[in-house]
Amino acid sequence: MNPGMVIDGHVTAGAGLYFDIGPEQLIEAMDRHGIGQALLAPSDGWLAVDNREGNEQILAWTRRWPGRLLGYATANPWYGERALAELERALDEGLHGIKLHPARQGFMLLEPIVEPILAFAARRRVPVYIVTGVPVASMPLQLAELARRFPETPLIMGRSGRTDFSLDLLPAARLAPNIYIETAYNLPATLGAIAQAIGPGRLLFASDAPFTNLELELSKLELIPEWPAMREAVLGANLARLLRLDP
Amino acid sequence: MRTIDMHTHLPGRSYGAGRRPTHEFLAMLDRAGVDQAVVLTVDGFFFDDVAANNALAEQAAESGGRLIPFCTVDPRGDGAVAEVRRCIEGLGFRGLKFHPWLQGFSPLEGFMRPIAAEAERLGVPILFHDGTPCYSTPLQVAYLAEEFPNLTIILGHGGLMDLWVEAIAAVRRYPNCHVCLCGSAPPAVFARMIAELGTAKVTIGTDAGFGDDYSAEFRMAQFRALALPEADREAIFWRNAVRLLAIS
């Protein structure tokens, strides 16, 4: 990774329930906005049931655009040992992290079936991106409780508990130093407050493109108080450290 | 066996029940075999909190010591801490009750801090409605236990149907977080919670006065049918309550 390279921590491609997103348009948008690398995440059916199919497709795209696309693997925790085997395989093949989506995958974040995956992630030293903000299934303070049980596993609080758990974001981040916050769905004043409360070292640029407007996801960051001082960390260095990308 | 119900509500004009004479409320507890009950407001969540606390104090005074009142306050109000002090020190209330989603606030909001600090100073517990996103989850409520380690927090329902696993996590995480088994979750869930948590921080409640009149009898019958060693039964039926309420 080049110093100063912008890494986007969460983007999506593939045919989902409502969207069919070709990776080419993602690469074009990355080129247009100076994004060096992006972490591609599975969605919908790939998350819920067709885990291997999704992991394979994401691997294929990372190979087609080497050095540009990185990828999250997923496995539904209900598959138990089979889930761990699939994650092991996908990481060995070259994926970089794990994504979980409790509502799509049919579990509640504090249910024991997710624990082997978090222990596995700690062993493999990869971050786990978890979608939060779904009542009952996945709420920020549940993520914090899980983070305290697995202090060696970096957890990215996907969607920051939006929409109804905005008030929980900072308490959760304070409870567990292994929780990371993404920039998507947070606006500059909030991002500034987060950086002030927990330090900029746990703030990651992630756009959730193409669902969001990539240009605005980048330009809004310029409005964060004291942005220049944290720019390099938030835009890439923090994530590079989490993913152990070569400097 | 002596039985203390840790979670009942004085009927009021909310939900159309209407205020009940104290002897009728006590008769309902008699039918359920309940000797003493923590009594909470309903009206105070929506209307004048001070008037609701006064109503609780009046009816508790008519109960011969059987009704043990907990106050509520509008937590956003300027007079919140003073009203807590008036109820606890002036009227003999034994704790505080909040129902965040009905009262329209999150326990994580800043104005809860002086109230929690006052309860901690007074040495009385705060019982919360819990089990309901997005403002009343067990871990949101228990966050006060993290911030105020000498304050006793009671999860008033144990997570209800959807979040009892989270309630277990909260009670395990914080030594000062207790749970009142009460509400819609079935007895098999309560039995599982006791198996996971032990009985040291567990009490029981019926939510009597809220909804169906038969709930006190029905829920007490469910608790009596739980297969428990005698010492555990005593702990959850009254010994833990006596300690939490600082009564004889």
Short mmCIF file of N, CA, C and O in Angstrom, two decimals, chain B residues 46-149:
data_model
loop_
_atom_site.label_atom_id
_atom_site.label_comp_id
_atom_site.label_asym_id
_atom_site.label_seq_id
_atom_site.Cartn_x
_atom_site.Cartn_y
_atom_site.Cartn_z
N PHE B 46 -47.10 9.55 31.74
CA PHE B 46 -47.71 10.37 30.70
C PHE B 46 -48.14 11.74 31.19
O PHE B 46 -48.13 12.70 30.44
N PHE B 47 -48.60 11.79 32.44
CA PHE B 47 -49.20 13.03 32.94
C PHE B 47 -48.29 13.65 34.00
O PHE B 47 -47.08 13.57 33.89
N ASP B 48 -48.90 14.21 35.02
CA ASP B 48 -48.16 14.95 36.05
C ASP B 48 -47.44 13.95 36.98
O ASP B 48 -48.08 13.19 37.70
N ASP B 49 -46.13 13.98 36.94
CA ASP B 49 -45.38 13.00 37.72
C ASP B 49 -45.57 13.22 39.23
O ASP B 49 -45.70 12.26 40.01
N VAL B 50 -45.60 14.48 39.66
CA VAL B 50 -45.75 14.77 41.09
C VAL B 50 -47.11 14.28 41.59
O VAL B 50 -47.20 13.61 42.64
N ALA B 51 -48.16 14.55 40.83
CA ALA B 51 -49.49 14.08 41.23
C ALA B 51 -49.52 12.55 41.27
O ALA B 51 -50.13 11.96 42.18
N ALA B 52 -48.86 11.93 40.32
CA ALA B 52 -48.85 10.46 40.29
C ALA B 52 -48.11 9.90 41.51
O ALA B 52 -48.55 8.90 42.10
N ASN B 53 -47.02 10.55 41.88
CA ASN B 53 -46.29 10.10 43.08
C ASN B 53 -47.15 10.28 44.33
O ASN B 53 -47.14 9.43 45.23
N ASN B 54 -47.88 11.40 44.37
CA ASN B 54 -48.76 11.63 45.54
C ASN B 54 -49.84 10.56 45.62
O ASN B 54 -50.18 10.08 46.71
N ALA B 55 -50.38 10.18 44.46
CA ALA B 55 -51.41 9.13 44.46
C ALA B 55 -50.84 7.82 44.98
O ALA B 55 -51.48 7.10 45.75
N LEU B 56 -49.61 7.50 44.54
CA LEU B 56 -48.96 6.28 45.03
C LEU B 56 -48.77 6.34 46.54
O LEU B 56 -49.02 5.36 47.26
N ALA B 57 -48.34 7.51 47.02
CA ALA B 57 -48.10 7.66 48.47
C ALA B 57 -49.40 7.48 49.26
O ALA B 57 -49.42 6.79 50.29
N GLU B 58 -50.49 8.06 48.75
CA GLU B 58 -51.79 7.93 49.42
C GLU B 58 -52.23 6.48 49.52
O GLU B 58 -52.63 5.99 50.57
N GLN B 59 -52.14 5.79 48.40
CA GLN B 59 -52.64 4.42 48.40
C GLN B 59 -51.71 3.48 49.19
O GLN B 59 -52.19 2.55 49.82
N ALA B 60 -50.41 3.78 49.14
CA ALA B 60 -49.49 2.98 49.96
C ALA B 60 -49.80 3.18 51.44
O ALA B 60 -49.76 2.22 52.24
N ALA B 61 -50.15 4.41 51.81
CA ALA B 61 -50.45 4.70 53.21
C ALA B 61 -51.70 3.96 53.68
O ALA B 61 -51.84 3.66 54.87
N GLU B 62 -52.59 3.65 52.75
CA GLU B 62 -53.83 2.92 53.09
C GLU B 62 -53.63 1.41 53.11
O GLU B 62 -54.59 0.67 53.34
N SER B 63 -52.42 0.94 52.80
CA SER B 63 -52.25 -0.49 52.54
C SER B 63 -51.72 -1.26 53.74
O SER B 63 -51.47 -2.47 53.62
N GLY B 64 -51.48 -0.59 54.84
CA GLY B 64 -50.94 -1.29 56.00
C GLY B 64 -49.56 -1.86 55.74
O GLY B 64 -49.21 -2.94 56.23
N GLY B 65 -48.78 -1.17 54.94
CA GLY B 65 -47.40 -1.60 54.69
C GLY B 65 -47.27 -2.63 53.58
O GLY B 65 -46.17 -3.10 53.30
N ARG B 66 -48.38 -2.97 52.93
CA ARG B 66 -48.29 -4.00 51.88
C ARG B 66 -47.80 -3.44 50.55
O ARG B 66 -47.18 -4.15 49.77
N LEU B 67 -48.11 -2.17 50.29
CA LEU B 67 -47.66 -1.58 49.02
C LEU B 67 -46.43 -0.71 49.26
O LEU B 67 -46.44 0.17 50.13
N ILE B 68 -45.41 -0.99 48.51
CA ILE B 68 -44.11 -0.30 48.67
C ILE B 68 -43.89 0.55 47.42
O ILE B 68 -43.62 0.02 46.34
N PRO B 69 -44.03 1.86 47.55
CA PRO B 69 -44.03 2.68 46.33
C PRO B 69 -42.64 3.02 45.80
O PRO B 69 -41.71 3.25 46.57
N PHE B 70 -42.54 3.04 44.48
CA PHE B 70 -41.38 3.59 43.75
C PHE B 70 -41.91 4.82 43.00
O PHE B 70 -43.00 4.78 42.43
N CYS B 71 -41.11 5.88 42.98
CA CYS B 71 -41.55 7.10 42.31
C CYS B 71 -41.06 7.11 40.87
O CYS B 71 -40.13 6.40 40.50
N THR B 72 -41.69 7.93 40.05
CA THR B 72 -41.10 8.27 38.76
C THR B 72 -41.01 9.78 38.68
O THR B 72 -41.69 10.49 39.45
N VAL B 73 -40.18 10.27 37.79
CA VAL B 73 -40.11 11.70 37.54
C VAL B 73 -39.95 11.91 36.05
O VAL B 73 -39.53 11.00 35.32
N ASP B 74 -40.33 13.10 35.59
CA ASP B 74 -40.02 13.48 34.21
C ASP B 74 -38.51 13.75 34.18
O ASP B 74 -38.06 14.76 34.74
N PRO B 75 -37.73 12.88 33.58
CA PRO B 75 -36.28 13.01 33.73
C PRO B 75 -35.71 14.25 33.06
O PRO B 75 -34.61 14.69 33.39
N ARG B 76 -36.47 14.83 32.11
CA ARG B 76 -35.99 16.05 31.45
C ARG B 76 -36.30 17.29 32.27
O ARG B 76 -35.78 18.37 31.98
N GLY B 77 -37.18 17.15 33.26
CA GLY B 77 -37.65 18.33 33.98
C GLY B 77 -36.60 18.90 34.93
O GLY B 77 -35.77 18.16 35.46
N ASP B 78 -36.67 20.19 35.14
CA ASP B 78 -35.72 20.84 36.05
C ASP B 78 -35.86 20.32 37.47
O ASP B 78 -34.91 20.34 38.24
N GLY B 79 -37.08 19.90 37.84
CA GLY B 79 -37.32 19.49 39.21
C GLY B 79 -37.11 18.01 39.47
O GLY B 79 -37.49 17.50 40.53
N ALA B 80 -36.50 17.31 38.52
CA ALA B 80 -36.44 15.84 38.62
C ALA B 80 -35.73 15.38 39.90
O ALA B 80 -36.26 14.56 40.66
N VAL B 81 -34.54 15.93 40.15
CA VAL B 81 -33.77 15.47 41.31
C VAL B 81 -34.49 15.84 42.61
O VAL B 81 -34.55 15.02 43.55
N ALA B 82 -35.06 17.03 42.65
CA ALA B 82 -35.78 17.46 43.87
C ALA B 82 -36.98 16.56 44.14
O ALA B 82 -37.28 16.23 45.29
N GLU B 83 -37.66 16.14 43.06
CA GLU B 83 -38.83 15.28 43.24
C GLU B 83 -38.41 13.88 43.71
O GLU B 83 -39.09 13.28 44.55
N VAL B 84 -37.30 13.42 43.21
CA VAL B 84 -36.77 12.13 43.71
C VAL B 84 -36.50 12.24 45.21
O VAL B 84 -36.91 11.37 46.01
N ARG B 85 -35.86 13.32 45.60
CA ARG B 85 -35.51 13.52 47.02
C ARG B 85 -36.78 13.61 47.87
O ARG B 85 -36.87 13.02 48.95
N ARG B 86 -37.78 14.35 47.37
CA ARG B 86 -39.03 14.48 48.13
C ARG B 86 -39.67 13.10 48.34
O ARG B 86 -40.12 12.77 49.45
N CYS B 87 -39.70 12.30 47.30
CA CYS B 87 -40.36 10.99 47.41
C CYS B 87 -39.60 10.05 48.34
O CYS B 87 -40.21 9.36 49.16
N ILE B 88 -38.30 10.00 48.18
CA ILE B 88 -37.51 9.05 48.96
C ILE B 88 -37.39 9.51 50.42
O ILE B 88 -37.67 8.76 51.36
N GLU B 89 -36.98 10.75 50.59
CA GLU B 89 -36.72 11.22 51.96
C GLU B 89 -37.99 11.69 52.67
O GLU B 89 -38.13 11.50 53.87
N GLY B 90 -38.91 12.29 51.90
CA GLY B 90 -40.10 12.85 52.53
C GLY B 90 -41.25 11.86 52.62
O GLY B 90 -41.99 11.85 53.61
N LEU B 91 -41.41 11.03 51.60
CA LEU B 91 -42.61 10.17 51.54
C LEU B 91 -42.29 8.69 51.78
O LEU B 91 -43.20 7.87 51.78
N GLY B 92 -41.04 8.38 51.95
CA GLY B 92 -40.69 6.99 52.28
C GLY B 92 -40.72 6.02 51.11
O GLY B 92 -40.81 4.81 51.30
N PHE B 93 -40.63 6.53 49.88
CA PHE B 93 -40.55 5.63 48.73
C PHE B 93 -39.25 4.85 48.79
O PHE B 93 -38.26 5.31 49.35
N ARG B 94 -39.25 3.66 48.19
CA ARG B 94 -38.08 2.77 48.31
C ARG B 94 -37.26 2.65 47.03
O ARG B 94 -36.30 1.85 46.99
N GLY B 95 -37.67 3.36 46.00
CA GLY B 95 -36.90 3.27 44.77
C GLY B 95 -37.52 4.15 43.70
O GLY B 95 -38.50 4.86 43.94
N LEU B 96 -36.92 4.09 42.51
CA LEU B 96 -37.38 4.87 41.36
C LEU B 96 -37.76 3.90 40.25
O LEU B 96 -37.22 2.80 40.15
N LYS B 97 -38.69 4.38 39.42
CA LYS B 97 -39.08 3.57 38.26
C LYS B 97 -39.09 4.44 37.02
O LYS B 97 -39.60 5.55 37.04
N PHE B 98 -38.51 3.93 35.94
CA PHE B 98 -38.60 4.61 34.65
C PHE B 98 -39.05 3.63 33.58
O PHE B 98 -38.76 2.44 33.65
N HIS B 99 -39.78 4.19 32.64
CA HIS B 99 -40.25 3.42 31.50
C HIS B 99 -39.84 4.21 30.27
O HIS B 99 -40.64 4.95 29.68
N PRO B 100 -38.56 4.07 29.86
CA PRO B 100 -38.02 5.02 28.88
C PRO B 100 -38.82 5.17 27.60
O PRO B 100 -39.03 6.28 27.13
N TRP B 101 -39.29 4.07 27.03
CA TRP B 101 -39.95 4.28 25.74
C TRP B 101 -41.32 4.93 25.90
O TRP B 101 -41.73 5.71 25.05
N LEU B 102 -42.01 4.65 26.99
CA LEU B 102 -43.27 5.36 27.21
C LEU B 102 -43.02 6.82 27.61
O LEU B 102 -43.79 7.70 27.26
N GLN B 103 -41.96 7.06 28.34
CA GLN B 103 -41.66 8.42 28.78
C GLN B 103 -40.86 9.20 27.73
O GLN B 103 -40.61 10.39 27.91
N GLY B 104 -40.47 8.52 26.68
CA GLY B 104 -39.87 9.22 25.56
C GLY B 104 -38.45 9.70 25.77
O GLY B 104 -38.10 10.82 25.43
N PHE B 105 -37.62 8.84 26.35
CA PHE B 105 -36.21 9.22 26.48
C PHE B 105 -35.37 7.95 26.43
O PHE B 105 -35.89 6.83 26.52
N SER B 106 -34.08 8.14 26.25
CA SER B 106 -33.15 7.01 26.33
C SER B 106 -32.39 7.09 27.64
O SER B 106 -31.97 8.18 28.05
N PRO B 107 -32.18 5.95 28.29
CA PRO B 107 -31.39 5.97 29.53
C PRO B 107 -29.96 6.45 29.30
O PRO B 107 -29.24 6.74 30.26
N LEU B 108 -29.54 6.54 28.04
CA LEU B 108 -28.18 6.99 27.75
C LEU B 108 -28.08 8.51 27.72
O LEU B 108 -26.98 9.05 27.63
N GLU B 109 -29.21 9.21 27.78
CA GLU B 109 -29.15 10.66 27.66
C GLU B 109 -28.60 11.30 28.94
O GLU B 109 -28.76 10.77 30.04
N GLY B 110 -27.99 12.45 28.74
CA GLY B 110 -27.24 13.11 29.82
C GLY B 110 -28.07 13.44 31.05
O GLY B 110 -27.57 13.36 32.19
N PHE B 111 -29.33 13.79 30.86
CA PHE B 111 -30.12 14.21 32.03
C PHE B 111 -30.41 13.07 33.00
O PHE B 111 -30.86 13.32 34.11
N MET B 112 -30.15 11.84 32.60
CA MET B 112 -30.32 10.73 33.55
C MET B 112 -29.20 10.69 34.59
O MET B 112 -29.34 10.06 35.64
N ARG B 113 -28.07 11.33 34.27
CA ARG B 113 -26.90 11.22 35.16
C ARG B 113 -27.14 11.80 36.55
O ARG B 113 -26.87 11.12 37.54
N PRO B 114 -27.63 13.06 36.67
CA PRO B 114 -27.87 13.57 38.03
C PRO B 114 -28.92 12.76 38.80
O PRO B 114 -28.83 12.63 40.02
N ILE B 115 -29.88 12.21 38.07
CA ILE B 115 -30.92 11.41 38.74
C ILE B 115 -30.30 10.10 39.26
O ILE B 115 -30.54 9.70 40.41
N ALA B 116 -29.49 9.48 38.43
CA ALA B 116 -28.83 8.24 38.86
C ALA B 116 -27.89 8.52 40.02
O ALA B 116 -27.82 7.74 40.98
N ALA B 117 -27.19 9.65 39.95
CA ALA B 117 -26.27 10.00 41.04
C ALA B 117 -27.04 10.20 42.34
O ALA B 117 -26.57 9.80 43.42
N GLU B 118 -28.22 10.79 42.24
CA GLU B 118 -29.03 11.02 43.44
C GLU B 118 -29.54 9.70 44.02
O GLU B 118 -29.50 9.48 45.24
N ALA B 119 -29.98 8.81 43.16
CA ALA B 119 -30.43 7.48 43.63
C ALA B 119 -29.27 6.74 44.29
O ALA B 119 -29.45 6.08 45.33
N GLU B 120 -28.10 6.86 43.70
CA GLU B 120 -26.92 6.21 44.27
C GLU B 120 -26.63 6.80 45.66
O GLU B 120 -26.37 6.07 46.62
N ARG B 121 -26.71 8.11 45.76
CA ARG B 121 -26.45 8.77 47.05
C ARG B 121 -27.48 8.36 48.10
O ARG B 121 -27.14 8.11 49.26
N LEU B 122 -28.74 8.25 47.67
CA LEU B 122 -29.81 7.89 48.60
C LEU B 122 -29.83 6.39 48.91
O LEU B 122 -30.53 5.95 49.82
N GLY B 123 -29.10 5.61 48.13
CA GLY B 123 -29.03 4.17 48.37
C GLY B 123 -30.30 3.43 47.99
O GLY B 123 -30.65 2.42 48.62
N VAL B 124 -31.00 3.92 46.97
CA VAL B 124 -32.23 3.23 46.52
C VAL B 124 -32.05 2.74 45.09
O VAL B 124 -31.32 3.34 44.30
N PRO B 125 -32.72 1.62 44.75
CA PRO B 125 -32.58 1.08 43.40
C PRO B 125 -33.42 1.84 42.38
O PRO B 125 -34.39 2.51 42.74
N ILE B 126 -33.03 1.72 41.12
CA ILE B 126 -33.88 2.19 40.01
C ILE B 126 -34.32 0.97 39.22
O ILE B 126 -33.49 0.19 38.74
N LEU B 127 -35.62 0.83 39.11
CA LEU B 127 -36.20 -0.25 38.32
C LEU B 127 -36.63 0.32 36.97
O LEU B 127 -37.32 1.33 36.91
N PHE B 128 -36.20 -0.32 35.91
CA PHE B 128 -36.51 0.13 34.55
C PHE B 128 -37.38 -0.88 33.83
O PHE B 128 -37.15 -2.09 33.95
N HIS B 129 -38.30 -0.36 33.04
CA HIS B 129 -38.86 -1.22 31.99
C HIS B 129 -37.69 -1.59 31.07
O HIS B 129 -36.86 -0.75 30.76
N ASP B 130 -37.63 -2.83 30.64
CA ASP B 130 -36.59 -3.21 29.68
C ASP B 130 -37.13 -4.27 28.75
O ASP B 130 -38.15 -4.90 29.01
N GLY B 131 -36.42 -4.43 27.65
CA GLY B 131 -36.79 -5.47 26.68
C GLY B 131 -37.31 -4.91 25.37
O GLY B 131 -37.66 -5.68 24.47
N THR B 132 -37.35 -3.57 25.28
CA THR B 132 -37.96 -2.96 24.11
C THR B 132 -37.02 -1.97 23.44
O THR B 132 -36.73 -0.92 23.99
N PRO B 133 -36.52 -2.30 22.24
CA PRO B 133 -35.81 -1.28 21.48
C PRO B 133 -36.80 -0.16 21.11
O PRO B 133 -37.99 -0.45 21.01
N CYS B 134 -36.38 1.05 20.83
CA CYS B 134 -34.98 1.39 20.73
C CYS B 134 -34.48 2.18 21.93
O CYS B 134 -33.31 2.59 21.95
N TYR B 135 -35.30 2.34 22.97
CA TYR B 135 -34.86 3.11 24.13
C TYR B 135 -34.89 2.31 25.44
O TYR B 135 -34.69 2.90 26.49
N SER B 136 -35.16 1.06 25.40
CA SER B 136 -35.29 0.32 26.66
C SER B 136 -34.71 -1.08 26.56
O SER B 136 -35.29 -2.04 27.05
N THR B 137 -33.55 -1.20 25.94
CA THR B 137 -32.94 -2.53 25.89
C THR B 137 -32.19 -2.79 27.20
O THR B 137 -31.78 -1.85 27.88
N PRO B 138 -32.01 -4.05 27.55
CA PRO B 138 -31.29 -4.34 28.81
C PRO B 138 -29.93 -3.66 28.89
O PRO B 138 -29.57 -3.12 29.94
N LEU B 139 -29.17 -3.66 27.81
CA LEU B 139 -27.82 -3.08 27.88
C LEU B 139 -27.85 -1.55 27.90
O LEU B 139 -26.94 -0.93 28.44
N GLN B 140 -28.88 -0.94 27.34
CA GLN B 140 -29.01 0.52 27.48
C GLN B 140 -29.27 0.88 28.94
O GLN B 140 -28.68 1.82 29.48
N VAL B 141 -30.16 0.14 29.55
CA VAL B 141 -30.48 0.38 30.96
C VAL B 141 -29.24 0.09 31.83
O VAL B 141 -28.89 0.87 32.72
N ALA B 142 -28.58 -1.01 31.53
CA ALA B 142 -27.45 -1.45 32.36
C ALA B 142 -26.24 -0.54 32.21
O ALA B 142 -25.33 -0.60 33.03
N TYR B 143 -26.23 0.29 31.18
CA TYR B 143 -25.10 1.21 31.02
C TYR B 143 -24.99 2.13 32.24
O TYR B 143 -23.90 2.56 32.61
N LEU B 144 -26.12 2.40 32.88
CA LEU B 144 -26.08 3.20 34.12
C LEU B 144 -25.35 2.44 35.24
O LEU B 144 -24.73 3.06 36.10
N ALA B 145 -25.47 1.13 35.21
CA ALA B 145 -24.75 0.32 36.20
C ALA B 145 -23.25 0.40 35.98
O ALA B 145 -22.46 0.35 36.92
N GLU B 146 -22.86 0.53 34.70
CA GLU B 146 -21.44 0.72 34.38
C GLU B 146 -20.95 2.08 34.93
O GLU B 146 -19.89 2.18 35.53
N GLU B 147 -21.76 3.09 34.73
CA GLU B 147 -21.34 4.45 35.10
C GLU B 147 -21.45 4.71 36.60
O GLU B 147 -20.73 5.55 37.13
N PHE B 148 -22.40 4.04 37.26
CA PHE B 148 -22.62 4.25 38.70
C PHE B 148 -22.50 2.91 39.42
O PHE B 148 -23.50 2.25 39.71
N PRO B 149 -21.29 2.52 39.73
CA PRO B 149 -21.09 1.16 40.26
C PRO B 149 -21.72 0.92 41.63
O PRO B 149 -21.89 -0.23 42.02
#
